[in-house]
Short mmCIF file of C-alpha atoms in Angstrom, two decimals:
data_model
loop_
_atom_site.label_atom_id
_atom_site.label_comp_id
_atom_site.label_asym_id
_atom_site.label_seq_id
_atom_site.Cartn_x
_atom_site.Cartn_y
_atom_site.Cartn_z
CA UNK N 1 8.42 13.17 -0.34
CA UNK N 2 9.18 10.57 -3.01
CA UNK N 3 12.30 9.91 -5.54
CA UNK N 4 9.70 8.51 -8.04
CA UNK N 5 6.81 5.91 -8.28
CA UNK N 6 6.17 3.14 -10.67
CA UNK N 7 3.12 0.60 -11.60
CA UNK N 8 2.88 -2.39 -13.03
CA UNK N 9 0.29 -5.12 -13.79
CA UNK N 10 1.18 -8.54 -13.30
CA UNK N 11 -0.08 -11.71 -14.19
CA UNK N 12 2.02 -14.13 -12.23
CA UNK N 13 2.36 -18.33 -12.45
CA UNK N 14 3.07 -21.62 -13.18
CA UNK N 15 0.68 -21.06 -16.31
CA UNK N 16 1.62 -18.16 -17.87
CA UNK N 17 1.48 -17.94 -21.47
CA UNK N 18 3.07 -14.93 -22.74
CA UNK N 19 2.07 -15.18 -26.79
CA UNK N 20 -1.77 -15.87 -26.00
CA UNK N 21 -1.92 -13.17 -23.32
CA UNK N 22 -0.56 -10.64 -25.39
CA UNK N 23 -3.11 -11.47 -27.91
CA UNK N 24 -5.62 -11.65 -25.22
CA UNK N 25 -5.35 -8.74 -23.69
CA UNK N 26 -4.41 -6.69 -26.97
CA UNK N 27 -1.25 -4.72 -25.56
CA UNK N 28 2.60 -5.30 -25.56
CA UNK N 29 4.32 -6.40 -22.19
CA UNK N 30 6.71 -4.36 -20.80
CA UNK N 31 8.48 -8.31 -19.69
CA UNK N 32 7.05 -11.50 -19.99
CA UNK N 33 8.76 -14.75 -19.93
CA UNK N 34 7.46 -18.55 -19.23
CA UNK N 35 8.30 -20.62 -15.99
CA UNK N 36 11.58 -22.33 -16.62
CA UNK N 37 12.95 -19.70 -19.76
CA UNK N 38 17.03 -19.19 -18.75
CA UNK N 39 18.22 -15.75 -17.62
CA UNK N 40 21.28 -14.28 -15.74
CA UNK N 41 21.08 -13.50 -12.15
CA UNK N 42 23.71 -10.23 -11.88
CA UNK N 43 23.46 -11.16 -8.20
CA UNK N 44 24.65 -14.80 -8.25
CA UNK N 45 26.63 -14.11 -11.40
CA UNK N 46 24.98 -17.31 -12.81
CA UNK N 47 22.39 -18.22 -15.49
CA UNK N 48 18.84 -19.62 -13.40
CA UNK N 49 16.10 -20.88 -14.57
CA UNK N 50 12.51 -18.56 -14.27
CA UNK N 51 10.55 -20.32 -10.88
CA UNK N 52 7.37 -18.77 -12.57
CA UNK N 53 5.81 -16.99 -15.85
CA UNK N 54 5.40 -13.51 -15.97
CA UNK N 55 3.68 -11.38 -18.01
CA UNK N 56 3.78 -7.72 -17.09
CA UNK N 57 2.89 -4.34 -17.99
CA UNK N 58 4.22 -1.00 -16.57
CA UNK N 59 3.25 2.84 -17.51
CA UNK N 60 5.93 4.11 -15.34
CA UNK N 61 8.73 5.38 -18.54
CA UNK N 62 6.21 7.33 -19.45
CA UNK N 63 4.75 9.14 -15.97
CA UNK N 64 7.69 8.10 -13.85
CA UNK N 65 7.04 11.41 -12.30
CA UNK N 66 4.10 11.20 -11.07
CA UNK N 67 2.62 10.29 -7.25
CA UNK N 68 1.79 6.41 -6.52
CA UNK N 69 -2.22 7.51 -6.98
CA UNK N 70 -1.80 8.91 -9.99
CA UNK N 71 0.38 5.80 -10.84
CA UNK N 72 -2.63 3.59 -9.75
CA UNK N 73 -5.20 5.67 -11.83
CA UNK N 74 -3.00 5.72 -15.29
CA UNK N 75 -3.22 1.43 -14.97
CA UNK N 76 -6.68 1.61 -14.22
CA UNK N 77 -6.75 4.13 -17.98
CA UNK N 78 -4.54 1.31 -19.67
CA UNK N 79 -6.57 -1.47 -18.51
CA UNK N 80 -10.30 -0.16 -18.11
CA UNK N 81 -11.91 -1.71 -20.80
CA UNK N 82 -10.40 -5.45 -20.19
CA UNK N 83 -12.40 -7.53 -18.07
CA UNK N 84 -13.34 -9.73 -20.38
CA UNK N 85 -9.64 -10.13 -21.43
CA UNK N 86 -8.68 -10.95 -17.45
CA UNK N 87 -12.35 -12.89 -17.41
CA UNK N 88 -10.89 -15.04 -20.19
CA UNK N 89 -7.40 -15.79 -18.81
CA UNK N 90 -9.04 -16.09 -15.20
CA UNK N 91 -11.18 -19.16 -16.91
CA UNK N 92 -8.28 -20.71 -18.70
CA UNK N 93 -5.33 -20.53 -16.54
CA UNK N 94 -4.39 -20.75 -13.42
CA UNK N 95 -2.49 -17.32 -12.68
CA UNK N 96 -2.71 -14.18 -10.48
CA UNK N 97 -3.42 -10.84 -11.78
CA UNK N 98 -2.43 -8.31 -9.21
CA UNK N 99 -1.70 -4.35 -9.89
CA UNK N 100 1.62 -3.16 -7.92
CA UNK N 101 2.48 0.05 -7.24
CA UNK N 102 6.59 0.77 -6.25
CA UNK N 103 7.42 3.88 -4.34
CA UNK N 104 10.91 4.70 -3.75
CA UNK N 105 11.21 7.14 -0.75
CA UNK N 106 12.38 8.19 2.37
CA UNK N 107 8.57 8.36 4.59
CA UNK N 108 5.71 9.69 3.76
CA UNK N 109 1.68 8.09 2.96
CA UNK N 110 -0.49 7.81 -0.26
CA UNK N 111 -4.26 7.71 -0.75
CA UNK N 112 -6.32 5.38 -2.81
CA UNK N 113 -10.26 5.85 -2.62
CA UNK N 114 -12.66 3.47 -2.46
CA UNK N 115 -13.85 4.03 -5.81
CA UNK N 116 -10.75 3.37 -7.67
CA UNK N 117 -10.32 0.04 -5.41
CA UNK N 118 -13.84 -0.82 -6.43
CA UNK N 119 -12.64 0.06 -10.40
CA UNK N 120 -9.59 -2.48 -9.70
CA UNK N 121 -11.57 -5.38 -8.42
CA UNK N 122 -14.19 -4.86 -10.62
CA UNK N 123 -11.06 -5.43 -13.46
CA UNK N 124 -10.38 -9.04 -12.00
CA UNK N 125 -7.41 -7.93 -10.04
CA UNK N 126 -6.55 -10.50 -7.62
CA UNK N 127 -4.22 -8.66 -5.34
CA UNK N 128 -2.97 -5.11 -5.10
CA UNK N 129 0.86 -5.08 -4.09
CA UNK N 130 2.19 -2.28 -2.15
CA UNK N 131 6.49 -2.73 -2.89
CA UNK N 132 8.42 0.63 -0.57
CA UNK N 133 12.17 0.46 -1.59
CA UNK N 134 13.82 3.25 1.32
CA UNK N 135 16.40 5.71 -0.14
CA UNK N 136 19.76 4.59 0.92
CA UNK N 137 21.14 6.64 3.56
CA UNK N 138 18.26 6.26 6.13
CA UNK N 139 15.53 8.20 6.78
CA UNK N 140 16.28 11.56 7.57
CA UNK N 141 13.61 13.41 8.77
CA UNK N 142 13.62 16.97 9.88
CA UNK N 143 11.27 18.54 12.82
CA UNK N 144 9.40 20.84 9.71
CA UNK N 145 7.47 17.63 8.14
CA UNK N 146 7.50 14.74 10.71
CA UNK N 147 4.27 14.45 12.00
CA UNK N 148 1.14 14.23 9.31
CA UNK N 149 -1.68 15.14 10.95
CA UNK N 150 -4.04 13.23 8.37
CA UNK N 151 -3.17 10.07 9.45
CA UNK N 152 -1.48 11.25 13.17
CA UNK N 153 1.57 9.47 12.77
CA UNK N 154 5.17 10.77 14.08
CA UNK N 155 7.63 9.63 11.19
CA UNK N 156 10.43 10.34 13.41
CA UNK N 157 9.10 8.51 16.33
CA UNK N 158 8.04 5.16 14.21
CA UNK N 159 11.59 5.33 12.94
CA UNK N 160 13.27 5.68 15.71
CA UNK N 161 10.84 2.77 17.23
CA UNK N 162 12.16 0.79 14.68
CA UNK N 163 11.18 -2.08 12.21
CA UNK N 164 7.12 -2.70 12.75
CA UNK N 165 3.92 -2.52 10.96
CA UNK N 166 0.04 -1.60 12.64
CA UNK N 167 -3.13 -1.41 11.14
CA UNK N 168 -5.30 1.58 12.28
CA UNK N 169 -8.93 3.54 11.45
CA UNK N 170 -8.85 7.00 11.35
CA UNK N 171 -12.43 9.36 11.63
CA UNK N 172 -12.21 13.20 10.56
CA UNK N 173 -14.35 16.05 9.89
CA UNK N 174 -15.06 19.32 11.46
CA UNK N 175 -18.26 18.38 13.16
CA UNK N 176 -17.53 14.96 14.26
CA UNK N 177 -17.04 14.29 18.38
CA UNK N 178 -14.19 11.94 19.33
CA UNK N 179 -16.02 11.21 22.56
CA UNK N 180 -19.54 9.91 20.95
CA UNK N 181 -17.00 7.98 18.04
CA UNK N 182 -15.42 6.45 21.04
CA UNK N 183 -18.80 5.35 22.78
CA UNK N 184 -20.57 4.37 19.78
CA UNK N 185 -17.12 2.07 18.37
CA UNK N 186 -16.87 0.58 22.12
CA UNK N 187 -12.94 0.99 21.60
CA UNK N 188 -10.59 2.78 23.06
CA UNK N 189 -8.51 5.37 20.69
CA UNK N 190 -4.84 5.43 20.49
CA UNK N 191 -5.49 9.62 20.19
CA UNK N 192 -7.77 12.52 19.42
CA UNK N 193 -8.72 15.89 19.23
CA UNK N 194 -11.38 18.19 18.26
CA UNK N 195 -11.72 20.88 15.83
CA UNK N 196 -10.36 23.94 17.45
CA UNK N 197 -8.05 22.43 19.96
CA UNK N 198 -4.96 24.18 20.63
CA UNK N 199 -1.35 22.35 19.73
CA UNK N 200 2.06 23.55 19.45
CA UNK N 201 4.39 23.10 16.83
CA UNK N 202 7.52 20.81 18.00
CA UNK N 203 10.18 23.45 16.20
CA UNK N 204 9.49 27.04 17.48
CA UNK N 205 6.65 26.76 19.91
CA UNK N 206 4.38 28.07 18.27
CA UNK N 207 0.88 27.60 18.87
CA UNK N 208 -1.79 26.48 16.20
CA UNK N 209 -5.53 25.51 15.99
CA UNK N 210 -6.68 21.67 14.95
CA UNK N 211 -8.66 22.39 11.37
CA UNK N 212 -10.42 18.86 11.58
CA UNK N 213 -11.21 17.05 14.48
CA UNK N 214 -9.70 13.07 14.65
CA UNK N 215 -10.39 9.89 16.11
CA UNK N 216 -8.13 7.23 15.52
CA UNK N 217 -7.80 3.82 16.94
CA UNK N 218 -4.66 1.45 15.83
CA UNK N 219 -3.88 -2.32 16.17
CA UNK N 220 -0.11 -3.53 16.65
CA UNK N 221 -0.77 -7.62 16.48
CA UNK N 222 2.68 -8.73 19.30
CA UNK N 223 2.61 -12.04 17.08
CA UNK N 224 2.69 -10.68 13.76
CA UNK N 225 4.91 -7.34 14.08
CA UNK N 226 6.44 -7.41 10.29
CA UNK N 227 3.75 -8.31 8.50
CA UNK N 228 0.90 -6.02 7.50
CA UNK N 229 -1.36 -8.01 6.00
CA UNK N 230 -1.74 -9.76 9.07
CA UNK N 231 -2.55 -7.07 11.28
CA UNK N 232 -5.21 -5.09 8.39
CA UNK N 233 -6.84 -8.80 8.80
CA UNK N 234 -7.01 -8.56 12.71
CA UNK N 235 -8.68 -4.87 12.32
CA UNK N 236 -11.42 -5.86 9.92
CA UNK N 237 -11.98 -8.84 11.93
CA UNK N 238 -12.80 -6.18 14.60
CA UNK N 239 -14.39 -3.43 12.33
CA UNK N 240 -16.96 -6.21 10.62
CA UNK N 241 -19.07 -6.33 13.33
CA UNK N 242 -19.07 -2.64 13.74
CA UNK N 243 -19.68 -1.47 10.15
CA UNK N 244 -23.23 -0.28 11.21
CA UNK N 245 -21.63 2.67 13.37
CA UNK N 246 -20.41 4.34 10.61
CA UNK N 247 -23.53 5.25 9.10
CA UNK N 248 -24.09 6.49 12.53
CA UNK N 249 -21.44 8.33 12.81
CA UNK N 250 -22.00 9.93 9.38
CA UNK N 251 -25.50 10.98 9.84
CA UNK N 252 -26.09 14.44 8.94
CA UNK N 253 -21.71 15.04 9.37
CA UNK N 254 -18.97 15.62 6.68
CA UNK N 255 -16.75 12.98 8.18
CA UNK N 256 -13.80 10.74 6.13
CA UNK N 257 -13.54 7.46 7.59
CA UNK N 258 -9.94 5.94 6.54
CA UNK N 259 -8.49 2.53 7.19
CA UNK N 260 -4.43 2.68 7.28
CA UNK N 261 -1.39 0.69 6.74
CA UNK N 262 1.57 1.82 8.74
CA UNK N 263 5.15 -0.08 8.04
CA UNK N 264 8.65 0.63 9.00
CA UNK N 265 11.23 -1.29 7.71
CA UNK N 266 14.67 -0.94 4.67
CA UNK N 267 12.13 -1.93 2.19
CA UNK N 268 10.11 -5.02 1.39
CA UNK N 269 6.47 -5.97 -0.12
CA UNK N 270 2.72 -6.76 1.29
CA UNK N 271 -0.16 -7.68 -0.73
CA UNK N 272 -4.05 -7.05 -0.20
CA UNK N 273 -5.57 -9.55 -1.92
CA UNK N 274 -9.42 -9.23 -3.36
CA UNK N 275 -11.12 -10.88 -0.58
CA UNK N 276 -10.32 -8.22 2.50
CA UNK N 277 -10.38 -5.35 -0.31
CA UNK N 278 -14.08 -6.61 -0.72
CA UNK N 279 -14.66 -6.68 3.28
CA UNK N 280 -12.96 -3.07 3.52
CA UNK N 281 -15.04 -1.38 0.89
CA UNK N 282 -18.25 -3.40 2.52
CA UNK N 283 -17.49 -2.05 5.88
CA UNK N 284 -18.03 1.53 4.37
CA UNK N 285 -14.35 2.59 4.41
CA UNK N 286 -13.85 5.64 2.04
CA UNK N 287 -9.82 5.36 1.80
CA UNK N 288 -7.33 3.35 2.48
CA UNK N 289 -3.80 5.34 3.78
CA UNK N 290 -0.33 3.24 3.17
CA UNK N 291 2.01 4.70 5.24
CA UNK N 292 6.12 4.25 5.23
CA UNK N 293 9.15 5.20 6.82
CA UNK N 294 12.78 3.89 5.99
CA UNK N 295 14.69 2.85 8.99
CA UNK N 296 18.47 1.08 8.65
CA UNK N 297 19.02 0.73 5.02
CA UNK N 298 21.42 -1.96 4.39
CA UNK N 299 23.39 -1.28 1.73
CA UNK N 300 24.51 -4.29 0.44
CA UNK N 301 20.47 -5.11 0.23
CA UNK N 302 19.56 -2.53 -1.35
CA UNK N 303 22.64 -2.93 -4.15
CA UNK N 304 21.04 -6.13 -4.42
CA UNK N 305 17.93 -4.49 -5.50
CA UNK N 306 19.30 -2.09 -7.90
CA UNK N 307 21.64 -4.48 -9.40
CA UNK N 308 18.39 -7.10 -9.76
CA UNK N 309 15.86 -4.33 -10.54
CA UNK N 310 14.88 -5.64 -14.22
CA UNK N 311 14.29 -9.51 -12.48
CA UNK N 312 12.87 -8.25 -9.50
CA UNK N 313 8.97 -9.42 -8.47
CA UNK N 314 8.91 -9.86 -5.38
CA UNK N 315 11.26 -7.90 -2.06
CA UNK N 316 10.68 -9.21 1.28
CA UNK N 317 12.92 -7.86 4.22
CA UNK N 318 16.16 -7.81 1.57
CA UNK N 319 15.88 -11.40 -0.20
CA UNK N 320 14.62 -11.26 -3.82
CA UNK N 321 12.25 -13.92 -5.21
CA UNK N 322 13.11 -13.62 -8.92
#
């Protein structure tokens, strides 16, 4: 489901001081560079000046193969034992520390748990950065793998709905009932089904038994359609004063309860920041799904990415902030 994954930490600003960080943090940057250092844009075909410092550190030569979570847990190896390095710059300078994690793919949806968000914040990571580049060519998904039933999402059908994002919550387990979730949340879910149910596959007909049952409610802010961040905001905002329901709902039941973060677009960048990770993990969320499916790659775009790739920090809807 994915061309290849990278990870990076970044610590990102006006401050940045790329000798005393190094000797800081006690590891060699994969790129660093001070705010104002010359370098040549391939794109403009001109020599800029940097808007901000950077000092960075990716894993990805070496485990370029690997899945975005395993991408997330090999910085979290690398970095583990230096809070007091980030606890030092934090004091000192004026910079953002945020972990990114790069997936290059046509659709699909990774997994991070709340312990290994806990392990980040815990590190002094500011923000976690979610970057989706599509594959060029568009997303072509066929009937065999376009509907996930972990999340219930139709890749085909948010593609061919077009650029969007939603937030949603997700409940699963074999003994939980959609109907008491749905009475005890006091909202009304977008689907569900209980363990058991009969379905039928789209290709072939053929007919299949649920192996989980699901409750899932989703939030698609009208005012904010492109940006993520904004609509996992409006969903805590609702889920805060609910947290005491899940314990509810968990008592004496093997049940997952999952936040998600659904986005279709050519390819672009949100960011969490450590705040509403903190009111996530507080409102007892066990994972949080990032979901993403490639619609109408523009090529020229994405040549702009490639061609930039090495100066690249932040994508947004095609225009590079380098």
């Amino acid at each position: 489901m994915y061309k290849n994954s990278e990870s990076s930490l970044s610590i990102y600003g006006n401050d940045v001081e790329p000798r005393e960080f190094t000797e800081i943090i006690g590891i060699l940057p994969t790129k660093a560079w001070k705010k104002g250092e010359a370098y040549y844009c391939k794109y403009n075909r001109r020599t800029l000046s940097r808007p901000n410092g950077l000092w960075q550190y990716s894993p990805a030569a070496q485990v370029s193969t690997f899945g975005p979570e395993d991408m997330a847990r090999e910085l979290l190896q690398v970095f583990g034992g230096k809070k007091n390095a980030f606890v030092k710059i934090h004091q000192a300078w004026n910079v953002e520390v945020s972990a990114w994690i790069a997936w290059t793919l046509t659709f699909g949806t990774y997994y991070l748990d709340r312990d290994l968000i806990r392990r980040m914040l815990e590190l002094g990571i500011d923000t976690m950065a979610h970057c989706f580049i599509g594959l060029s060519g568009g997303a072509k998904i066929s009937p065999r793998n376009r509907y996930d039933r972990r999340v219930g999402i139709d890749y085909e059908l948010e593609r061919q709905n077009g650029e969007h994002a939603s937030s949603f919550l997700c409940i699963s387990g074999n003994d939980i009932d959609p109907e008491e979730c749905t009475s005890s949340m006091g909202l009304t879910p977008s689907c569900t089904w209980k363990y058991g149910d009969e379905y039928y596959l789209r290709k072939g007909g053929k007919k299949l038994l649920r192996d989980s049952s699901l409750w899932k409610y989703e939030v698609s802010l009208d005012e904010f359609p492109y940006e993520p961040e904004k609509q996992v905001e409006s969903l805590v905002r609702i889920l805060w004063g609910k947290r005491h329901v899940f314990s509810q709902i968990r008592k004496g039941r093997d049940s997952k309860i999952m936040l998600g973060i659904k986005w279709v677009a050519p390819h672009g960048t949100y960011k969490l920041n450590r705040a509403l990770l903190r009111r996530i993990l507080d409102i007892g969320i066990d994972t949080i799904a990032y979901s993403y499916v490639c619609c109408e790659v523009n090529e020229d775009a994405m040549r702009e990415v490639e061609e930039n790739k090495e100066d690249c920090i932040l994508v947004r809807f095609g225009r590079l902030l380098v």
